[in-house]
Amino acid sequence: MTELDAHRAATGTGDRSRPRAVLPALCVTQITSWGIVYYAFPVLNPAIIADTGWPTGATTAAFSAALLVSAFAGIRVGRIIDHRGPRTVMSAGSVLGVASLLIVAAAPNLPVFFAGWLLAGLAMAATFYQPAFAALTRWWAPDHVRALTIVTLAGGLASTVFAPLTAALADHMSWRMTYAVLAVILAAVTVPAHAFALKAPWPAAPPQSAHTSDSAITVSRSRPFWMLAVALTLSAFTVYAVVVALVPLLLERGYSTGQAAWALGLGGAGQTLGRTLYATLARHTAVTARTTTLIALGGVTTAALAFTPGPYALLVALSIAAGMVRGNLTLLQATAITDRWGTTHYGRLSGLLAAPATTASALAPFAGAALAAPLGGYPHLFAALAIVSAASCLISLRATPTRRSSPPH
């Protein structure tokens, strides 16, 4: 396949069976959904606390509860998409997202605030990466890696676009009105995009070959599947704990809030850069080597941050390197099922695989903050997280099915 053919395969322009509107639509809806439902909260939470007097822990717990709901609801969402396609699920998820934000905006008390975020968790499960990955994997297989890369590159811009926009809105209106405006934007962009761009016929699941003849139940109960789930869960825990703990780590070492924020932001840029490299990495490495190497690199960058007090430029470089690893780990999880068990049961198996990892990512910020003091500070926390990454790396070696080799990309 030539580079031009590969590009056409990724964008849908080289295969008429691939609906051309899907990829650009999902790029736009991922930016909008993540930007509004996820990234607006950390920007608005200080204003929520100041206005309502609700405890910081309570409002953050409501947001984390949404992530937990998303983790478990995603299992059912994946099964539905396998059988019926993404249009109904993602369109309904967009509507739920709008409704949830309006409930949050109008919440007179904490119970209603929690209810709004629990509903938002269902919307996340139906509109975030997992359903988009399932759609692209079925429509674009076997050339799905480039399509997945493109949509995650777009998703990586969500905070870049909507964090400043949310802050600008909050400067001129209350947090409640800001959420109401964002809900209108979410409705205007994602509901029609999901309803109309995803209406193409849903391809039948590919026939199972000798390598992919295992049923979803058999695969989900297999030792390699659960070893992979444990490895990715531990990796997700360390990755998200590092992201949240990076700013206090630098503050503890005497750097200013501005310097810490820049280091974190440039790490996000590294995440986007890393995703552009995944397709090349996938073409030149076997699945187990790729998994183990990326998890190990995550541990190495975490350990480096633990034991490097400065200078500041070196810490920024390490943050960028850690971001590049994070970007690749997102695509590693997106392709983990197809690399090992094919695309037939992608939605269901991907939902099962993502549930514990999403749960870990929801709990990691709190766990990291809680462990920092008993461990003796954030450098010690990062050292402990590096050890967890090492354990995850060892476990990933046991996650290769004996009956199937990694397919070419």
JSON list of C-alpha atoms in Angstrom, two decimals, residues 196-401:
[
{"chain": "A", "resi": 196, "resn": "PHE", "atom": "CA", "xyz": [-26.79, 12.74, 10.34]},
{"chain": "A", "resi": 197, "resn": "ALA", "atom": "CA", "xyz": [-23.11, 11.84, 9.85]},
{"chain": "A", "resi": 198, "resn": "LEU", "atom": "CA", "xyz": [-23.46, 8.38, 11.40]},
{"chain": "A", "resi": 199, "resn": "LYS", "atom": "CA", "xyz": [-26.53, 7.27, 9.44]},
{"chain": "A", "resi": 200, "resn": "ALA", "atom": "CA", "xyz": [-24.60, 5.14, 6.92]},
{"chain": "A", "resi": 201, "resn": "PRO", "atom": "CA", "xyz": [-25.33, 1.38, 6.96]},
{"chain": "A", "resi": 202, "resn": "TRP", "atom": "CA", "xyz": [-23.50, -0.44, 9.72]},
{"chain": "A", "resi": 203, "resn": "PRO", "atom": "CA", "xyz": [-21.22, -3.10, 8.21]},
{"chain": "A", "resi": 204, "resn": "ALA", "atom": "CA", "xyz": [-21.73, -6.66, 9.32]},
{"chain": "A", "resi": 205, "resn": "ALA", "atom": "CA", "xyz": [-19.11, -8.01, 11.69]},
{"chain": "A", "resi": 206, "resn": "PRO", "atom": "CA", "xyz": [-16.24, -9.58, 9.74]},
{"chain": "A", "resi": 207, "resn": "PRO", "atom": "CA", "xyz": [-16.27, -13.36, 9.62]},
{"chain": "A", "resi": 208, "resn": "GLN", "atom": "CA", "xyz": [-14.21, -15.03, 12.30]},
{"chain": "A", "resi": 209, "resn": "SER", "atom": "CA", "xyz": [-11.03, -16.63, 11.10]},
{"chain": "A", "resi": 210, "resn": "ALA", "atom": "CA", "xyz": [-9.20, -19.45, 12.80]},
{"chain": "A", "resi": 211, "resn": "HIS", "atom": "CA", "xyz": [-7.27, -16.80, 14.73]},
{"chain": "A", "resi": 212, "resn": "THR", "atom": "CA", "xyz": [-10.39, -14.94, 15.90]},
{"chain": "A", "resi": 213, "resn": "SER", "atom": "CA", "xyz": [-12.86, -17.78, 16.40]},
{"chain": "A", "resi": 214, "resn": "ASP", "atom": "CA", "xyz": [-13.11, -17.29, 20.15]},
{"chain": "A", "resi": 215, "resn": "SER", "atom": "CA", "xyz": [-16.41, -15.82, 21.32]},
{"chain": "A", "resi": 216, "resn": "ALA", "atom": "CA", "xyz": [-16.54, -12.58, 23.27]},
{"chain": "A", "resi": 217, "resn": "ILE", "atom": "CA", "xyz": [-17.32, -14.51, 26.44]},
{"chain": "A", "resi": 218, "resn": "THR", "atom": "CA", "xyz": [-14.38, -16.85, 25.92]},
{"chain": "A", "resi": 219, "resn": "VAL", "atom": "CA", "xyz": [-11.99, -13.99, 25.27]},
{"chain": "A", "resi": 220, "resn": "SER", "atom": "CA", "xyz": [-13.24, -11.90, 28.21]},
{"chain": "A", "resi": 221, "resn": "ARG", "atom": "CA", "xyz": [-12.69, -14.81, 30.58]},
{"chain": "A", "resi": 222, "resn": "SER", "atom": "CA", "xyz": [-9.23, -15.68, 29.27]},
{"chain": "A", "resi": 223, "resn": "ARG", "atom": "CA", "xyz": [-6.03, -15.12, 31.21]},
{"chain": "A", "resi": 224, "resn": "PRO", "atom": "CA", "xyz": [-4.42, -12.90, 28.51]},
{"chain": "A", "resi": 225, "resn": "PHE", "atom": "CA", "xyz": [-7.47, -10.61, 28.50]},
{"chain": "A", "resi": 226, "resn": "TRP", "atom": "CA", "xyz": [-7.43, -10.11, 32.24]},
{"chain": "A", "resi": 227, "resn": "MET", "atom": "CA", "xyz": [-3.67, -9.71, 32.34]},
{"chain": "A", "resi": 228, "resn": "LEU", "atom": "CA", "xyz": [-4.04, -6.99, 29.71]},
{"chain": "A", "resi": 229, "resn": "ALA", "atom": "CA", "xyz": [-6.86, -5.35, 31.69]},
{"chain": "A", "resi": 230, "resn": "VAL", "atom": "CA", "xyz": [-4.77, -5.33, 34.87]},
{"chain": "A", "resi": 231, "resn": "ALA", "atom": "CA", "xyz": [-1.71, -3.95, 33.05]},
{"chain": "A", "resi": 232, "resn": "LEU", "atom": "CA", "xyz": [-3.67, -1.13, 31.38]},
{"chain": "A", "resi": 233, "resn": "THR", "atom": "CA", "xyz": [-5.52, -0.34, 34.61]},
{"chain": "A", "resi": 234, "resn": "LEU", "atom": "CA", "xyz": [-2.31, 0.04, 36.60]},
{"chain": "A", "resi": 235, "resn": "SER", "atom": "CA", "xyz": [-0.83, 2.08, 33.76]},
{"chain": "A", "resi": 236, "resn": "ALA", "atom": "CA", "xyz": [-3.89, 4.36, 33.64]},
{"chain": "A", "resi": 237, "resn": "PHE", "atom": "CA", "xyz": [-3.68, 4.87, 37.39]},
{"chain": "A", "resi": 238, "resn": "THR", "atom": "CA", "xyz": [-0.06, 6.03, 37.19]},
{"chain": "A", "resi": 239, "resn": "VAL", "atom": "CA", "xyz": [-0.62, 8.19, 34.11]},
{"chain": "A", "resi": 240, "resn": "TYR", "atom": "CA", "xyz": [-3.55, 10.14, 35.56]},
{"chain": "A", "resi": 241, "resn": "ALA", "atom": "CA", "xyz": [-1.96, 10.43, 38.99]},
{"chain": "A", "resi": 242, "resn": "VAL", "atom": "CA", "xyz": [1.15, 11.93, 37.36]},
{"chain": "A", "resi": 243, "resn": "VAL", "atom": "CA", "xyz": [-0.88, 14.44, 35.34]},
{"chain": "A", "resi": 244, "resn": "VAL", "atom": "CA", "xyz": [-2.68, 15.78, 38.41]},
{"chain": "A", "resi": 245, "resn": "ALA", "atom": "CA", "xyz": [0.39, 15.62, 40.69]},
{"chain": "A", "resi": 246, "resn": "LEU", "atom": "CA", "xyz": [2.83, 17.34, 38.32]},
{"chain": "A", "resi": 247, "resn": "VAL", "atom": "CA", "xyz": [1.88, 20.87, 39.39]},
{"chain": "A", "resi": 248, "resn": "PRO", "atom": "CA", "xyz": [2.22, 20.22, 43.15]},
{"chain": "A", "resi": 249, "resn": "LEU", "atom": "CA", "xyz": [5.48, 18.35, 42.47]},
{"chain": "A", "resi": 250, "resn": "LEU", "atom": "CA", "xyz": [6.97, 21.44, 40.84]},
{"chain": "A", "resi": 251, "resn": "LEU", "atom": "CA", "xyz": [5.52, 23.76, 43.47]},
{"chain": "A", "resi": 252, "resn": "GLU", "atom": "CA", "xyz": [7.10, 21.59, 46.17]},
{"chain": "A", "resi": 253, "resn": "ARG", "atom": "CA", "xyz": [10.45, 22.03, 44.42]},
{"chain": "A", "resi": 254, "resn": "GLY", "atom": "CA", "xyz": [10.17, 25.81, 44.51]},
{"chain": "A", "resi": 255, "resn": "TYR", "atom": "CA", "xyz": [8.89, 26.64, 41.04]},
{"chain": "A", "resi": 256, "resn": "SER", "atom": "CA", "xyz": [6.10, 29.16, 40.54]},
{"chain": "A", "resi": 257, "resn": "THR", "atom": "CA", "xyz": [2.51, 28.33, 39.72]},
{"chain": "A", "resi": 258, "resn": "GLY", "atom": "CA", "xyz": [3.02, 29.79, 36.24]},
{"chain": "A", "resi": 259, "resn": "GLN", "atom": "CA", "xyz": [6.06, 27.63, 35.60]},
{"chain": "A", "resi": 260, "resn": "ALA", "atom": "CA", "xyz": [4.20, 24.54, 36.80]},
{"chain": "A", "resi": 261, "resn": "ALA", "atom": "CA", "xyz": [1.20, 25.36, 34.59]},
{"chain": "A", "resi": 262, "resn": "TRP", "atom": "CA", "xyz": [3.44, 25.78, 31.55]},
{"chain": "A", "resi": 263, "resn": "ALA", "atom": "CA", "xyz": [5.13, 22.46, 32.21]},
{"chain": "A", "resi": 264, "resn": "LEU", "atom": "CA", "xyz": [1.73, 20.76, 32.42]},
{"chain": "A", "resi": 265, "resn": "GLY", "atom": "CA", "xyz": [0.46, 22.51, 29.29]},
{"chain": "A", "resi": 266, "resn": "LEU", "atom": "CA", "xyz": [3.54, 21.60, 27.25]},
{"chain": "A", "resi": 267, "resn": "GLY", "atom": "CA", "xyz": [3.09, 18.02, 28.43]},
{"chain": "A", "resi": 268, "resn": "GLY", "atom": "CA", "xyz": [-0.33, 18.15, 26.77]},
{"chain": "A", "resi": 269, "resn": "ALA", "atom": "CA", "xyz": [1.32, 19.30, 23.55]},
{"chain": "A", "resi": 270, "resn": "GLY", "atom": "CA", "xyz": [3.65, 16.32, 23.85]},
{"chain": "A", "resi": 271, "resn": "GLN", "atom": "CA", "xyz": [0.61, 14.09, 24.07]},
{"chain": "A", "resi": 272, "resn": "THR", "atom": "CA", "xyz": [-0.62, 15.32, 20.70]},
{"chain": "A", "resi": 273, "resn": "LEU", "atom": "CA", "xyz": [2.85, 14.91, 19.19]},
{"chain": "A", "resi": 274, "resn": "GLY", "atom": "CA", "xyz": [3.10, 11.37, 20.51]},
{"chain": "A", "resi": 275, "resn": "ARG", "atom": "CA", "xyz": [-0.10, 10.32, 18.83]},
{"chain": "A", "resi": 276, "resn": "THR", "atom": "CA", "xyz": [1.29, 11.24, 15.41]},
{"chain": "A", "resi": 277, "resn": "LEU", "atom": "CA", "xyz": [4.01, 8.63, 15.91]},
{"chain": "A", "resi": 278, "resn": "TYR", "atom": "CA", "xyz": [1.82, 5.67, 16.85]},
{"chain": "A", "resi": 279, "resn": "ALA", "atom": "CA", "xyz": [1.06, 4.41, 13.33]},
{"chain": "A", "resi": 280, "resn": "THR", "atom": "CA", "xyz": [4.78, 4.13, 12.58]},
{"chain": "A", "resi": 281, "resn": "LEU", "atom": "CA", "xyz": [5.39, 2.40, 15.89]},
{"chain": "A", "resi": 282, "resn": "ALA", "atom": "CA", "xyz": [2.56, -0.06, 15.21]},
{"chain": "A", "resi": 283, "resn": "ARG", "atom": "CA", "xyz": [3.97, -0.98, 11.81]},
{"chain": "A", "resi": 284, "resn": "HIS", "atom": "CA", "xyz": [7.39, -1.83, 13.19]},
{"chain": "A", "resi": 285, "resn": "THR", "atom": "CA", "xyz": [6.65, -3.58, 16.50]},
{"chain": "A", "resi": 286, "resn": "ALA", "atom": "CA", "xyz": [4.79, -6.68, 17.64]},
{"chain": "A", "resi": 287, "resn": "VAL", "atom": "CA", "xyz": [1.84, -6.19, 19.95]},
{"chain": "A", "resi": 288, "resn": "THR", "atom": "CA", "xyz": [3.44, -7.45, 23.16]},
{"chain": "A", "resi": 289, "resn": "ALA", "atom": "CA", "xyz": [6.68, -5.54, 22.58]},
{"chain": "A", "resi": 290, "resn": "ARG", "atom": "CA", "xyz": [4.71, -2.37, 21.82]},
{"chain": "A", "resi": 291, "resn": "THR", "atom": "CA", "xyz": [2.57, -2.69, 24.94]},
{"chain": "A", "resi": 292, "resn": "THR", "atom": "CA", "xyz": [5.47, -3.47, 27.24]},
{"chain": "A", "resi": 293, "resn": "THR", "atom": "CA", "xyz": [7.69, -0.74, 25.78]},
{"chain": "A", "resi": 294, "resn": "LEU", "atom": "CA", "xyz": [5.12, 2.04, 26.11]},
{"chain": "A", "resi": 295, "resn": "ILE", "atom": "CA", "xyz": [4.19, 1.11, 29.67]},
{"chain": "A", "resi": 296, "resn": "ALA", "atom": "CA", "xyz": [7.88, 0.88, 30.55]},
{"chain": "A", "resi": 297, "resn": "LEU", "atom": "CA", "xyz": [8.55, 4.31, 29.04]},
{"chain": "A", "resi": 298, "resn": "GLY", "atom": "CA", "xyz": [5.73, 5.68, 31.17]},
{"chain": "A", "resi": 299, "resn": "GLY", "atom": "CA", "xyz": [7.51, 4.32, 34.23]},
{"chain": "A", "resi": 300, "resn": "VAL", "atom": "CA", "xyz": [10.86, 5.71, 33.10]},
{"chain": "A", "resi": 301, "resn": "THR", "atom": "CA", "xyz": [9.51, 9.24, 32.63]},
{"chain": "A", "resi": 302, "resn": "THR", "atom": "CA", "xyz": [7.72, 9.07, 35.98]},
{"chain": "A", "resi": 303, "resn": "ALA", "atom": "CA", "xyz": [10.92, 7.94, 37.71]},
{"chain": "A", "resi": 304, "resn": "ALA", "atom": "CA", "xyz": [12.88, 10.68, 35.97]},
{"chain": "A", "resi": 305, "resn": "LEU", "atom": "CA", "xyz": [10.44, 13.30, 37.28]},
{"chain": "A", "resi": 306, "resn": "ALA", "atom": "CA", "xyz": [10.78, 11.78, 40.76]},
{"chain": "A", "resi": 307, "resn": "PHE", "atom": "CA", "xyz": [14.57, 12.06, 40.86]},
{"chain": "A", "resi": 308, "resn": "THR", "atom": "CA", "xyz": [15.19, 15.22, 38.80]},
{"chain": "A", "resi": 309, "resn": "PRO", "atom": "CA", "xyz": [14.94, 18.43, 40.86]},
{"chain": "A", "resi": 310, "resn": "GLY", "atom": "CA", "xyz": [15.92, 20.65, 37.91]},
{"chain": "A", "resi": 311, "resn": "PRO", "atom": "CA", "xyz": [16.81, 22.65, 35.98]},
{"chain": "A", "resi": 312, "resn": "TYR", "atom": "CA", "xyz": [13.39, 23.82, 34.87]},
{"chain": "A", "resi": 313, "resn": "ALA", "atom": "CA", "xyz": [14.09, 23.24, 31.15]},
{"chain": "A", "resi": 314, "resn": "LEU", "atom": "CA", "xyz": [14.88, 19.60, 31.85]},
{"chain": "A", "resi": 315, "resn": "LEU", "atom": "CA", "xyz": [11.67, 19.16, 33.83]},
{"chain": "A", "resi": 316, "resn": "VAL", "atom": "CA", "xyz": [9.70, 20.65, 30.94]},
{"chain": "A", "resi": 317, "resn": "ALA", "atom": "CA", "xyz": [11.42, 18.24, 28.54]},
{"chain": "A", "resi": 318, "resn": "LEU", "atom": "CA", "xyz": [10.49, 15.33, 30.83]},
{"chain": "A", "resi": 319, "resn": "SER", "atom": "CA", "xyz": [6.89, 16.55, 30.97]},
{"chain": "A", "resi": 320, "resn": "ILE", "atom": "CA", "xyz": [6.77, 16.64, 27.17]},
{"chain": "A", "resi": 321, "resn": "ALA", "atom": "CA", "xyz": [8.26, 13.13, 26.99]},
{"chain": "A", "resi": 322, "resn": "ALA", "atom": "CA", "xyz": [5.71, 11.87, 29.51]},
{"chain": "A", "resi": 323, "resn": "GLY", "atom": "CA", "xyz": [2.97, 13.47, 27.41]},
{"chain": "A", "resi": 324, "resn": "MET", "atom": "CA", "xyz": [4.22, 11.71, 24.29]},
{"chain": "A", "resi": 325, "resn": "VAL", "atom": "CA", "xyz": [3.97, 8.38, 26.10]},
{"chain": "A", "resi": 326, "resn": "ARG", "atom": "CA", "xyz": [0.43, 9.23, 27.29]},
{"chain": "A", "resi": 327, "resn": "GLY", "atom": "CA", "xyz": [-0.62, 10.01, 23.74]},
{"chain": "A", "resi": 328, "resn": "ASN", "atom": "CA", "xyz": [0.63, 6.64, 22.54]},
{"chain": "A", "resi": 329, "resn": "LEU", "atom": "CA", "xyz": [-1.01, 4.81, 25.44]},
{"chain": "A", "resi": 330, "resn": "THR", "atom": "CA", "xyz": [-4.41, 6.20, 24.37]},
{"chain": "A", "resi": 331, "resn": "LEU", "atom": "CA", "xyz": [-4.00, 4.62, 20.94]},
{"chain": "A", "resi": 332, "resn": "LEU", "atom": "CA", "xyz": [-2.51, 1.47, 22.44]},
{"chain": "A", "resi": 333, "resn": "GLN", "atom": "CA", "xyz": [-5.73, 0.90, 24.35]},
{"chain": "A", "resi": 334, "resn": "ALA", "atom": "CA", "xyz": [-7.83, 1.78, 21.29]},
{"chain": "A", "resi": 335, "resn": "THR", "atom": "CA", "xyz": [-6.10, -0.93, 19.22]},
{"chain": "A", "resi": 336, "resn": "ALA", "atom": "CA", "xyz": [-5.48, -3.50, 21.96]},
{"chain": "A", "resi": 337, "resn": "ILE", "atom": "CA", "xyz": [-8.52, -5.63, 21.08]},
{"chain": "A", "resi": 338, "resn": "THR", "atom": "CA", "xyz": [-8.06, -5.67, 17.31]},
{"chain": "A", "resi": 339, "resn": "ASP", "atom": "CA", "xyz": [-4.35, -6.40, 17.65]},
{"chain": "A", "resi": 340, "resn": "ARG", "atom": "CA", "xyz": [-5.12, -9.56, 19.62]},
{"chain": "A", "resi": 341, "resn": "TRP", "atom": "CA", "xyz": [-8.66, -10.74, 18.89]},
{"chain": "A", "resi": 342, "resn": "GLY", "atom": "CA", "xyz": [-9.84, -8.97, 15.74]},
{"chain": "A", "resi": 343, "resn": "THR", "atom": "CA", "xyz": [-12.77, -6.59, 15.20]},
{"chain": "A", "resi": 344, "resn": "THR", "atom": "CA", "xyz": [-15.75, -8.94, 15.50]},
{"chain": "A", "resi": 345, "resn": "HIS", "atom": "CA", "xyz": [-16.54, -8.17, 19.16]},
{"chain": "A", "resi": 346, "resn": "TYR", "atom": "CA", "xyz": [-14.63, -4.91, 19.40]},
{"chain": "A", "resi": 347, "resn": "GLY", "atom": "CA", "xyz": [-17.32, -2.81, 21.08]},
{"chain": "A", "resi": 348, "resn": "ARG", "atom": "CA", "xyz": [-18.09, -5.28, 23.83]},
{"chain": "A", "resi": 349, "resn": "LEU", "atom": "CA", "xyz": [-14.50, -6.31, 24.56]},
{"chain": "A", "resi": 350, "resn": "SER", "atom": "CA", "xyz": [-13.24, -2.73, 24.39]},
{"chain": "A", "resi": 351, "resn": "GLY", "atom": "CA", "xyz": [-15.90, -1.66, 26.88]},
{"chain": "A", "resi": 352, "resn": "LEU", "atom": "CA", "xyz": [-14.86, -4.43, 29.26]},
{"chain": "A", "resi": 353, "resn": "LEU", "atom": "CA", "xyz": [-11.20, -3.53, 28.86]},
{"chain": "A", "resi": 354, "resn": "ALA", "atom": "CA", "xyz": [-11.77, 0.19, 29.36]},
{"chain": "A", "resi": 355, "resn": "ALA", "atom": "CA", "xyz": [-14.02, -0.06, 32.44]},
{"chain": "A", "resi": 356, "resn": "PRO", "atom": "CA", "xyz": [-11.34, -0.77, 35.07]},
{"chain": "A", "resi": 357, "resn": "ALA", "atom": "CA", "xyz": [-8.88, 1.62, 33.41]},
{"chain": "A", "resi": 358, "resn": "THR", "atom": "CA", "xyz": [-11.47, 4.41, 33.43]},
{"chain": "A", "resi": 359, "resn": "THR", "atom": "CA", "xyz": [-12.24, 3.65, 37.07]},
{"chain": "A", "resi": 360, "resn": "ALA", "atom": "CA", "xyz": [-8.54, 3.88, 37.90]},
{"chain": "A", "resi": 361, "resn": "SER", "atom": "CA", "xyz": [-8.24, 7.19, 36.07]},
{"chain": "A", "resi": 362, "resn": "ALA", "atom": "CA", "xyz": [-11.19, 8.55, 38.09]},
{"chain": "A", "resi": 363, "resn": "LEU", "atom": "CA", "xyz": [-9.68, 7.47, 41.42]},
{"chain": "A", "resi": 364, "resn": "ALA", "atom": "CA", "xyz": [-6.03, 8.28, 40.68]},
{"chain": "A", "resi": 365, "resn": "PRO", "atom": "CA", "xyz": [-6.12, 12.04, 41.43]},
{"chain": "A", "resi": 366, "resn": "PHE", "atom": "CA", "xyz": [-7.58, 11.46, 44.90]},
{"chain": "A", "resi": 367, "resn": "ALA", "atom": "CA", "xyz": [-5.36, 8.50, 45.64]},
{"chain": "A", "resi": 368, "resn": "GLY", "atom": "CA", "xyz": [-2.28, 10.39, 44.55]},
{"chain": "A", "resi": 369, "resn": "ALA", "atom": "CA", "xyz": [-3.09, 13.38, 46.71]},
{"chain": "A", "resi": 370, "resn": "ALA", "atom": "CA", "xyz": [-3.91, 11.13, 49.67]},
{"chain": "A", "resi": 371, "resn": "LEU", "atom": "CA", "xyz": [-0.65, 9.17, 49.35]},
{"chain": "A", "resi": 372, "resn": "ALA", "atom": "CA", "xyz": [1.70, 12.12, 48.85]},
{"chain": "A", "resi": 373, "resn": "ALA", "atom": "CA", "xyz": [1.87, 13.13, 52.52]},
{"chain": "A", "resi": 374, "resn": "PRO", "atom": "CA", "xyz": [2.27, 9.62, 54.03]},
{"chain": "A", "resi": 375, "resn": "LEU", "atom": "CA", "xyz": [4.98, 8.84, 51.46]},
{"chain": "A", "resi": 376, "resn": "GLY", "atom": "CA", "xyz": [6.94, 11.98, 52.38]},
{"chain": "A", "resi": 377, "resn": "GLY", "atom": "CA", "xyz": [6.11, 14.31, 49.49]},
{"chain": "A", "resi": 378, "resn": "TYR", "atom": "CA", "xyz": [5.46, 14.32, 45.78]},
{"chain": "A", "resi": 379, "resn": "PRO", "atom": "CA", "xyz": [8.91, 13.11, 44.66]},
{"chain": "A", "resi": 380, "resn": "HIS", "atom": "CA", "xyz": [8.35, 9.98, 46.74]},
{"chain": "A", "resi": 381, "resn": "LEU", "atom": "CA", "xyz": [4.87, 9.64, 45.26]},
{"chain": "A", "resi": 382, "resn": "PHE", "atom": "CA", "xyz": [6.32, 9.73, 41.75]},
{"chain": "A", "resi": 383, "resn": "ALA", "atom": "CA", "xyz": [8.88, 7.09, 42.73]},
{"chain": "A", "resi": 384, "resn": "ALA", "atom": "CA", "xyz": [6.08, 4.86, 44.02]},
{"chain": "A", "resi": 385, "resn": "LEU", "atom": "CA", "xyz": [4.10, 5.39, 40.81]},
{"chain": "A", "resi": 386, "resn": "ALA", "atom": "CA", "xyz": [7.17, 4.37, 38.80]},
{"chain": "A", "resi": 387, "resn": "ILE", "atom": "CA", "xyz": [7.23, 1.10, 40.73]},
{"chain": "A", "resi": 388, "resn": "VAL", "atom": "CA", "xyz": [3.56, 0.55, 39.88]},
{"chain": "A", "resi": 389, "resn": "SER", "atom": "CA", "xyz": [4.41, 1.12, 36.21]},
{"chain": "A", "resi": 390, "resn": "ALA", "atom": "CA", "xyz": [7.18, -1.49, 36.47]},
{"chain": "A", "resi": 391, "resn": "ALA", "atom": "CA", "xyz": [4.67, -4.00, 37.85]},
{"chain": "A", "resi": 392, "resn": "SER", "atom": "CA", "xyz": [2.26, -3.14, 35.02]},
{"chain": "A", "resi": 393, "resn": "CYS", "atom": "CA", "xyz": [5.05, -3.71, 32.50]},
{"chain": "A", "resi": 394, "resn": "LEU", "atom": "CA", "xyz": [5.75, -7.19, 33.87]},
{"chain": "A", "resi": 395, "resn": "ILE", "atom": "CA", "xyz": [2.06, -8.10, 33.84]},
{"chain": "A", "resi": 396, "resn": "SER", "atom": "CA", "xyz": [1.70, -6.96, 30.21]},
{"chain": "A", "resi": 397, "resn": "LEU", "atom": "CA", "xyz": [4.14, -9.68, 29.16]},
{"chain": "A", "resi": 398, "resn": "ARG", "atom": "CA", "xyz": [1.45, -12.23, 30.07]},
{"chain": "A", "resi": 399, "resn": "ALA", "atom": "CA", "xyz": [-1.21, -10.55, 27.91]},
{"chain": "A", "resi": 400, "resn": "THR", "atom": "CA", "xyz": [-0.48, -12.16, 24.54]},
{"chain": "A", "resi": 401, "resn": "PRO", "atom": "CA", "xyz": [-2.97, -14.80, 23.30]}
]
